[in-house]
Amino acid sequence: MRLFITGANRGLGFELGKIALLEGHTVFAGAYAKDSADALNALRLQNGCKLEVMDLDITSDRSVDNAIKTMEEKTGALDCLVNNAGILLNKDKMIDEITIDELRSTFEINTFGHYRVLKAALPLLYKGKGPVIINMTSEASSISNVGVQYCSYSMSKVAATMMSQMFSNLLTEKGFKVYAMHPGRMNTEMGRATAQIEPAESARGILNIITGKVKPRIEGGVWFINYKGEPMKL
């Protein structure tokens, strides 16, 4: 399979790319230029043409378009998009304490960025085989389990989960599988304080879903699952 993974230079994105390469898949790894991509570049030395490392800023139309152009030139099609890049700002602020700028910055990446990448990648996905789209959202997008913290993050993930469901409604009959996914509480820079699993465990589960080894359980037509393929509560 040919996979495009955003936010692939660390955490879950890096682990997913590494495991996919070990299974013989081709990986296009998007890494934000201001972050370190040393580990990705080292992985590229081991895997050669199976791994393409690309500078990617999902808030920029030009950056996303350049990445799509690179993939089109290299392979002509994609079988999977994993919209993994995300941001968590000021998680301890209460709902009445966050600023509009914090809210805007969070939505720009977690919601608008995911939409920008998905829309741009669609022409290549249409040419893929049994295309799979995974938008990494979160249990934080569950309205029934909402609290008063993780405010801008939770709000952006609710919107991203809605976006995923709309794309699922549009594309399922065309042979796509589109999931909003909770990757689990992982031991990463973003989630270390509440971690329950290592990112490699989540990555393995996600790849099993992508490749069809695990068939997710979809309830009520809602394509919101966790990394094990279990339905999540909205």
PDB file of C-alpha atoms in Angstrom:
ATOM      1  CA  MET A   1       0.000   0.000   0.000  1.00  0.00           C
ATOM      2  CA  ARG A   2       0.957   3.631  -0.501  1.00  0.00           C
ATOM      3  CA  LEU A   3       0.397   5.651   2.683  1.00  0.00           C
ATOM      4  CA  PHE A   4       0.527   9.401   3.261  1.00  0.00           C
ATOM      5  CA  ILE A   5       1.031  10.211   6.965  1.00  0.00           C
ATOM      6  CA  THR A   6       1.043  13.762   8.320  1.00  0.00           C
ATOM      7  CA  GLY A   7       2.874  14.623  11.531  1.00  0.00           C
ATOM      8  CA  ALA A   8       5.159  11.675  10.818  1.00  0.00           C
ATOM      9  CA  ASN A   9       8.357  12.932  12.404  1.00  0.00           C
ATOM     10  CA  ARG A  10       7.522  11.919  15.972  1.00  0.00           C
ATOM     11  CA  GLY A  11       5.106  10.083  18.230  1.00  0.00           C
ATOM     12  CA  LEU A  12       2.323   8.068  16.644  1.00  0.00           C
ATOM     13  CA  GLY A  13       3.012   9.252  13.099  1.00  0.00           C
ATOM     14  CA  PHE A  14       6.634   8.109  13.272  1.00  0.00           C
ATOM     15  CA  GLU A  15       5.740   4.726  14.760  1.00  0.00           C
ATOM     16  CA  LEU A  16       3.033   4.148  12.167  1.00  0.00           C
ATOM     17  CA  GLY A  17       5.433   4.929   9.344  1.00  0.00           C
ATOM     18  CA  LYS A  18       8.111   2.665  10.795  1.00  0.00           C
ATOM     19  CA  ILE A  19       5.773  -0.304  11.200  1.00  0.00           C
ATOM     20  CA  ALA A  20       4.299   0.221   7.729  1.00  0.00           C
ATOM     21  CA  LEU A  21       7.794   0.174   6.224  1.00  0.00           C
ATOM     22  CA  LEU A  22       8.645  -3.034   8.066  1.00  0.00           C
ATOM     23  CA  GLU A  23       5.610  -4.638   6.396  1.00  0.00           C
ATOM     24  CA  GLY A  24       6.791  -3.533   2.961  1.00  0.00           C
ATOM     25  CA  HIS A  25       4.475  -0.583   2.362  1.00  0.00           C
ATOM     26  CA  THR A  26       5.483   2.698   0.737  1.00  0.00           C
ATOM     27  CA  VAL A  27       5.285   5.696   3.066  1.00  0.00           C
ATOM     28  CA  PHE A  28       5.099   9.390   2.277  1.00  0.00           C
ATOM     29  CA  ALA A  29       5.952  11.078   5.569  1.00  0.00           C
ATOM     30  CA  GLY A  30       4.948  14.690   6.123  1.00  0.00           C
ATOM     31  CA  ALA A  31       7.041  16.518   8.735  1.00  0.00           C
ATOM     32  CA  TYR A  32       6.607  20.100   9.867  1.00  0.00           C
ATOM     33  CA  ALA A  33       9.765  21.907   8.747  1.00  0.00           C
ATOM     34  CA  LYS A  34      10.361  23.592  12.098  1.00  0.00           C
ATOM     35  CA  ASP A  35      10.440  20.278  13.949  1.00  0.00           C
ATOM     36  CA  SER A  36      13.306  17.808  13.931  1.00  0.00           C
ATOM     37  CA  ALA A  37      13.071  15.095  11.301  1.00  0.00           C
ATOM     38  CA  ASP A  38      16.360  13.401  12.194  1.00  0.00           C
ATOM     39  CA  ALA A  39      14.730  10.093  13.109  1.00  0.00           C
ATOM     40  CA  LEU A  40      12.733  10.095   9.872  1.00  0.00           C
ATOM     41  CA  ASN A  41      15.811  10.825   7.786  1.00  0.00           C
ATOM     42  CA  ALA A  42      17.681   7.990   9.506  1.00  0.00           C
ATOM     43  CA  LEU A  43      14.749   5.710   8.706  1.00  0.00           C
ATOM     44  CA  ARG A  44      14.948   6.796   5.087  1.00  0.00           C
ATOM     45  CA  LEU A  45      18.579   5.685   4.871  1.00  0.00           C
ATOM     46  CA  GLN A  46      17.421   2.206   5.906  1.00  0.00           C
ATOM     47  CA  ASN A  47      14.442   2.023   3.544  1.00  0.00           C
ATOM     48  CA  GLY A  48      15.492   3.955   0.442  1.00  0.00           C
ATOM     49  CA  CYS A  49      12.733   4.638  -2.078  1.00  0.00           C
ATOM     50  CA  LYS A  50      10.082   3.084   0.188  1.00  0.00           C
ATOM     51  CA  LEU A  51      10.121   6.242   2.341  1.00  0.00           C
ATOM     52  CA  GLU A  52       9.755   9.784   1.045  1.00  0.00           C
ATOM     53  CA  VAL A  53      10.237  12.503   3.679  1.00  0.00           C
ATOM     54  CA  MET A  54       8.489  15.776   2.836  1.00  0.00           C
ATOM     55  CA  ASP A  55       8.384  19.174   4.524  1.00  0.00           C
ATOM     56  CA  LEU A  56       4.720  19.720   5.292  1.00  0.00           C
ATOM     57  CA  ASP A  57       2.865  22.596   6.915  1.00  0.00           C
ATOM     58  CA  ILE A  58      -0.802  21.633   6.890  1.00  0.00           C
ATOM     59  CA  THR A  59      -1.839  25.264   7.470  1.00  0.00           C
ATOM     60  CA  SER A  60      -0.368  26.226   4.081  1.00  0.00           C
ATOM     61  CA  ASP A  61      -2.090  25.579   0.747  1.00  0.00           C
ATOM     62  CA  ARG A  62       1.259  25.838  -1.047  1.00  0.00           C
ATOM     63  CA  SER A  63       2.979  23.345   1.262  1.00  0.00           C
ATOM     64  CA  VAL A  64       0.161  20.818   0.952  1.00  0.00           C
ATOM     65  CA  ASP A  65      -0.034  21.249  -2.825  1.00  0.00           C
ATOM     66  CA  ASN A  66       3.731  20.700  -3.121  1.00  0.00           C
ATOM     67  CA  ALA A  67       3.455  17.473  -1.125  1.00  0.00           C
ATOM     68  CA  ILE A  68       0.603  16.229  -3.318  1.00  0.00           C
ATOM     69  CA  LYS A  69       2.631  17.068  -6.426  1.00  0.00           C
ATOM     70  CA  THR A  70       5.589  15.077  -5.089  1.00  0.00           C
ATOM     71  CA  MET A  71       3.413  12.027  -4.453  1.00  0.00           C
ATOM     72  CA  GLU A  72       1.735  12.312  -7.834  1.00  0.00           C
ATOM     73  CA  GLU A  73       5.136  12.359  -9.537  1.00  0.00           C
ATOM     74  CA  LYS A  74       6.456   9.462  -7.465  1.00  0.00           C
ATOM     75  CA  THR A  75       3.533   7.056  -7.529  1.00  0.00           C
ATOM     76  CA  GLY A  76       0.465   8.547  -9.214  1.00  0.00           C
ATOM     77  CA  ALA A  77      -1.971   7.277  -6.571  1.00  0.00           C
ATOM     78  CA  LEU A  78      -2.513   6.804  -2.841  1.00  0.00           C
ATOM     79  CA  ASP A  79      -4.190   3.960  -0.986  1.00  0.00           C
ATOM     80  CA  CYS A  80      -4.327   5.578   2.442  1.00  0.00           C
ATOM     81  CA  LEU A  81      -4.252   9.002   4.090  1.00  0.00           C
ATOM     82  CA  VAL A  82      -3.609   9.283   7.823  1.00  0.00           C
ATOM     83  CA  ASN A  83      -4.389  12.828   8.958  1.00  0.00           C
ATOM     84  CA  ASN A  84      -2.302  12.618  12.114  1.00  0.00           C
ATOM     85  CA  ALA A  85      -0.770  16.081  12.650  1.00  0.00           C
ATOM     86  CA  GLY A  86      -2.292  17.903  15.596  1.00  0.00           C
ATOM     87  CA  ILE A  87      -1.789  20.437  18.360  1.00  0.00           C
ATOM     88  CA  LEU A  88      -2.807  20.736  22.017  1.00  0.00           C
ATOM     89  CA  LEU A  89      -2.611  24.205  23.574  1.00  0.00           C
ATOM     90  CA  ASN A  90      -3.187  25.244  27.183  1.00  0.00           C
ATOM     91  CA  LYS A  91      -4.913  22.031  28.201  1.00  0.00           C
ATOM     92  CA  ASP A  92      -5.406  23.177  31.804  1.00  0.00           C
ATOM     93  CA  LYS A  93      -7.403  26.300  30.963  1.00  0.00           C
ATOM     94  CA  MET A  94     -11.114  26.215  31.649  1.00  0.00           C
ATOM     95  CA  ILE A  95     -13.689  26.979  28.979  1.00  0.00           C
ATOM     96  CA  ASP A  96     -14.089  30.573  30.190  1.00  0.00           C
ATOM     97  CA  GLU A  97     -10.312  31.189  30.122  1.00  0.00           C
ATOM     98  CA  ILE A  98      -9.249  30.334  26.571  1.00  0.00           C
ATOM     99  CA  THR A  99      -8.658  33.124  24.081  1.00  0.00           C
ATOM    100  CA  ILE A 100      -9.976  33.462  20.561  1.00  0.00           C
ATOM    101  CA  ASP A 101      -6.385  33.306  19.280  1.00  0.00           C
ATOM    102  CA  GLU A 102      -5.824  29.971  21.050  1.00  0.00           C
ATOM    103  CA  LEU A 103      -9.060  28.645  19.632  1.00  0.00           C
ATOM    104  CA  ARG A 104      -8.226  29.856  16.133  1.00  0.00           C
ATOM    105  CA  SER A 105      -4.713  28.370  16.214  1.00  0.00           C
ATOM    106  CA  THR A 106      -6.044  24.992  17.332  1.00  0.00           C
ATOM    107  CA  PHE A 107      -8.767  24.829  14.697  1.00  0.00           C
ATOM    108  CA  GLU A 108      -6.290  25.889  12.002  1.00  0.00           C
ATOM    109  CA  ILE A 109      -4.348  22.661  12.505  1.00  0.00           C
ATOM    110  CA  ASN A 110      -6.745  20.101  13.995  1.00  0.00           C
ATOM    111  CA  THR A 111      -9.715  20.889  11.769  1.00  0.00           C
ATOM    112  CA  PHE A 112      -8.899  23.163   8.820  1.00  0.00           C
ATOM    113  CA  GLY A 113      -5.509  21.497   8.300  1.00  0.00           C
ATOM    114  CA  HIS A 114      -7.079  18.039   8.163  1.00  0.00           C
ATOM    115  CA  TYR A 115      -9.672  19.268   5.692  1.00  0.00           C
ATOM    116  CA  ARG A 116      -7.025  20.967   3.551  1.00  0.00           C
ATOM    117  CA  VAL A 117      -4.942  17.792   3.312  1.00  0.00           C
ATOM    118  CA  LEU A 118      -7.883  15.461   2.720  1.00  0.00           C
ATOM    119  CA  LYS A 119      -9.383  17.605  -0.026  1.00  0.00           C
ATOM    120  CA  ALA A 120      -6.028  17.975  -1.779  1.00  0.00           C
ATOM    121  CA  ALA A 121      -5.279  14.239  -1.548  1.00  0.00           C
ATOM    122  CA  LEU A 122      -8.670  13.063  -2.854  1.00  0.00           C
ATOM    123  CA  PRO A 123      -7.696  12.929  -6.558  1.00  0.00           C
ATOM    124  CA  LEU A 124      -4.809  10.569  -5.719  1.00  0.00           C
ATOM    125  CA  LEU A 125      -6.979   8.512  -3.376  1.00  0.00           C
ATOM    126  CA  TYR A 126      -9.594   8.060  -6.097  1.00  0.00           C
ATOM    127  CA  LYS A 127      -6.851   6.350  -8.112  1.00  0.00           C
ATOM    128  CA  GLY A 128      -5.874   4.083  -5.204  1.00  0.00           C
ATOM    129  CA  LYS A 129      -6.981   0.567  -4.387  1.00  0.00           C
ATOM    130  CA  GLY A 130      -9.680   0.361  -1.691  1.00  0.00           C
ATOM    131  CA  PRO A 131      -8.695   3.760  -0.310  1.00  0.00           C
ATOM    132  CA  VAL A 132      -8.700   4.337   3.441  1.00  0.00           C
ATOM    133  CA  ILE A 133      -8.825   7.745   5.146  1.00  0.00           C
ATOM    134  CA  ILE A 134      -8.130   8.077   8.856  1.00  0.00           C
ATOM    135  CA  ASN A 135      -8.649  11.419  10.544  1.00  0.00           C
ATOM    136  CA  MET A 136      -7.065  11.306  13.964  1.00  0.00           C
ATOM    137  CA  THR A 137      -9.586  12.868  16.304  1.00  0.00           C
ATOM    138  CA  SER A 138      -9.926  11.859  19.953  1.00  0.00           C
ATOM    139  CA  GLU A 139     -12.130  10.636  22.755  1.00  0.00           C
ATOM    140  CA  ALA A 140     -12.145  14.368  23.564  1.00  0.00           C
ATOM    141  CA  SER A 141     -14.654  14.825  20.741  1.00  0.00           C
ATOM    142  CA  SER A 142     -17.273  12.890  22.706  1.00  0.00           C
ATOM    143  CA  ILE A 143     -19.940  15.390  23.755  1.00  0.00           C
ATOM    144  CA  SER A 144     -21.502  12.920  26.195  1.00  0.00           C
ATOM    145  CA  ASN A 145     -18.196  12.665  28.111  1.00  0.00           C
ATOM    146  CA  VAL A 146     -17.198  16.326  27.947  1.00  0.00           C
ATOM    147  CA  GLY A 147     -15.521  18.152  30.833  1.00  0.00           C
ATOM    148  CA  VAL A 148     -14.308  21.727  31.232  1.00  0.00           C
ATOM    149  CA  GLN A 149     -10.640  21.354  30.226  1.00  0.00           C
ATOM    150  CA  TYR A 150      -8.863  20.539  26.921  1.00  0.00           C
ATOM    151  CA  CYS A 151     -11.283  23.149  25.586  1.00  0.00           C
ATOM    152  CA  SER A 152      -9.953  24.359  22.234  1.00  0.00           C
ATOM    153  CA  TYR A 153      -8.601  20.872  21.508  1.00  0.00           C
ATOM    154  CA  SER A 154     -11.942  19.183  22.232  1.00  0.00           C
ATOM    155  CA  MET A 155     -13.906  21.691  20.196  1.00  0.00           C
ATOM    156  CA  SER A 156     -11.593  21.277  17.206  1.00  0.00           C
ATOM    157  CA  LYS A 157     -11.820  17.490  17.427  1.00  0.00           C
ATOM    158  CA  VAL A 158     -15.613  17.556  17.500  1.00  0.00           C
ATOM    159  CA  ALA A 159     -15.512  19.467  14.222  1.00  0.00           C
ATOM    160  CA  ALA A 160     -12.962  17.032  12.766  1.00  0.00           C
ATOM    161  CA  THR A 161     -15.118  14.046  13.742  1.00  0.00           C
ATOM    162  CA  MET A 162     -18.120  15.658  12.054  1.00  0.00           C
ATOM    163  CA  MET A 163     -16.003  16.306   8.958  1.00  0.00           C
ATOM    164  CA  SER A 164     -14.965  12.640   8.895  1.00  0.00           C
ATOM    165  CA  GLN A 165     -18.557  11.447   9.097  1.00  0.00           C
ATOM    166  CA  MET A 166     -19.574  13.738   6.253  1.00  0.00           C
ATOM    167  CA  PHE A 167     -16.751  12.433   4.070  1.00  0.00           C
ATOM    168  CA  SER A 168     -17.751   8.903   5.040  1.00  0.00           C
ATOM    169  CA  ASN A 169     -21.323   9.609   3.935  1.00  0.00           C
ATOM    170  CA  LEU A 170     -19.985  10.965   0.635  1.00  0.00           C
ATOM    171  CA  LEU A 171     -17.321   8.379  -0.145  1.00  0.00           C
ATOM    172  CA  THR A 172     -18.352   5.011   1.332  1.00  0.00           C
ATOM    173  CA  GLU A 173     -20.506   4.127  -1.666  1.00  0.00           C
ATOM    174  CA  LYS A 174     -17.480   4.905  -3.861  1.00  0.00           C
ATOM    175  CA  GLY A 175     -15.389   2.227  -2.193  1.00  0.00           C
ATOM    176  CA  PHE A 176     -13.683   4.361   0.460  1.00  0.00           C
ATOM    177  CA  LYS A 177     -13.403   3.720   4.167  1.00  0.00           C
ATOM    178  CA  VAL A 178     -13.287   6.952   6.175  1.00  0.00           C
ATOM    179  CA  TYR A 179     -12.742   6.803   9.926  1.00  0.00           C
ATOM    180  CA  ALA A 180     -12.559   9.332  12.726  1.00  0.00           C
ATOM    181  CA  MET A 181     -10.217   7.645  15.177  1.00  0.00           C
ATOM    182  CA  HIS A 182      -9.270   7.853  18.829  1.00  0.00           C
ATOM    183  CA  PRO A 183      -5.661   6.581  18.908  1.00  0.00           C
ATOM    184  CA  GLY A 184      -5.625   5.898  22.637  1.00  0.00           C
ATOM    185  CA  ARG A 185      -3.917   7.773  25.453  1.00  0.00           C
ATOM    186  CA  MET A 186      -0.305   7.414  24.403  1.00  0.00           C
ATOM    187  CA  ASN A 187       3.092   8.072  25.916  1.00  0.00           C
ATOM    188  CA  THR A 188       3.913  10.930  23.552  1.00  0.00           C
ATOM    189  CA  GLU A 189       4.804  14.594  23.978  1.00  0.00           C
ATOM    190  CA  MET A 190       1.132  15.506  23.721  1.00  0.00           C
ATOM    191  CA  GLY A 191      -0.351  12.845  25.978  1.00  0.00           C
ATOM    192  CA  ARG A 192       2.343  11.678  28.393  1.00  0.00           C
ATOM    193  CA  ALA A 193       0.587  12.931  31.536  1.00  0.00           C
ATOM    194  CA  THR A 194      -2.398  10.600  31.049  1.00  0.00           C
ATOM    195  CA  ALA A 195      -0.710   7.860  29.002  1.00  0.00           C
ATOM    196  CA  GLN A 196      -2.009   4.295  29.086  1.00  0.00           C
ATOM    197  CA  ILE A 197      -0.165   2.784  26.086  1.00  0.00           C
ATOM    198  CA  GLU A 198       2.954   3.276  23.985  1.00  0.00           C
ATOM    199  CA  PRO A 199       2.492   4.784  20.507  1.00  0.00           C
ATOM    200  CA  ALA A 200       3.785   1.574  18.889  1.00  0.00           C
ATOM    201  CA  GLU A 201       0.730  -0.318  20.229  1.00  0.00           C
ATOM    202  CA  SER A 202      -1.637   2.218  18.719  1.00  0.00           C
ATOM    203  CA  ALA A 203       0.305   2.243  15.439  1.00  0.00           C
ATOM    204  CA  ARG A 204       0.069  -1.540  15.142  1.00  0.00           C
ATOM    205  CA  GLY A 205      -3.697  -1.437  15.690  1.00  0.00           C
ATOM    206  CA  ILE A 206      -4.160   1.358  13.163  1.00  0.00           C
ATOM    207  CA  LEU A 207      -2.124  -0.440  10.502  1.00  0.00           C
ATOM    208  CA  ASN A 208      -4.173  -3.603  11.070  1.00  0.00           C
ATOM    209  CA  ILE A 209      -7.302  -1.578  10.329  1.00  0.00           C
ATOM    210  CA  ILE A 210      -5.757   0.075   7.272  1.00  0.00           C
ATOM    211  CA  THR A 211      -4.672  -3.246   5.779  1.00  0.00           C
ATOM    212  CA  GLY A 212      -7.940  -5.014   6.587  1.00  0.00           C
ATOM    213  CA  LYS A 213      -6.513  -7.437   9.148  1.00  0.00           C
ATOM    214  CA  VAL A 214      -8.984  -5.993  11.650  1.00  0.00           C
ATOM    215  CA  LYS A 215     -12.555  -5.179  10.625  1.00  0.00           C
ATOM    216  CA  PRO A 216     -13.852  -2.253  12.715  1.00  0.00           C
ATOM    217  CA  ARG A 217     -17.230  -2.468  14.358  1.00  0.00           C
ATOM    218  CA  ILE A 218     -19.401   0.402  13.129  1.00  0.00           C
ATOM    219  CA  GLU A 219     -22.517   1.168  15.139  1.00  0.00           C
ATOM    220  CA  GLY A 220     -25.433   3.228  13.882  1.00  0.00           C
ATOM    221  CA  GLY A 221     -23.578   4.232  10.729  1.00  0.00           C
ATOM    222  CA  VAL A 222     -21.119   6.323  12.760  1.00  0.00           C
ATOM    223  CA  TRP A 223     -17.526   5.764  11.611  1.00  0.00           C
ATOM    224  CA  PHE A 224     -15.870   6.846  14.868  1.00  0.00           C
ATOM    225  CA  ILE A 225     -13.607   4.126  16.303  1.00  0.00           C
ATOM    226  CA  ASN A 226     -10.527   3.578  18.424  1.00  0.00           C
ATOM    227  CA  TYR A 227      -7.240   2.022  17.330  1.00  0.00           C
ATOM    228  CA  LYS A 228      -8.597  -1.453  18.120  1.00  0.00           C
ATOM    229  CA  GLY A 229     -11.539  -0.992  15.760  1.00  0.00           C
ATOM    230  CA  GLU A 230     -14.056  -0.592  18.582  1.00  0.00           C
ATOM    231  CA  PRO A 231     -16.859   1.988  18.289  1.00  0.00           C
ATOM    232  CA  MET A 232     -16.433   5.234  20.219  1.00  0.00           C
ATOM    233  CA  LYS A 233     -19.218   7.089  22.003  1.00  0.00           C
ATOM    234  CA  LEU A 234     -20.205  10.475  20.619  1.00  0.00           C
TER     235      LEU A 234
END
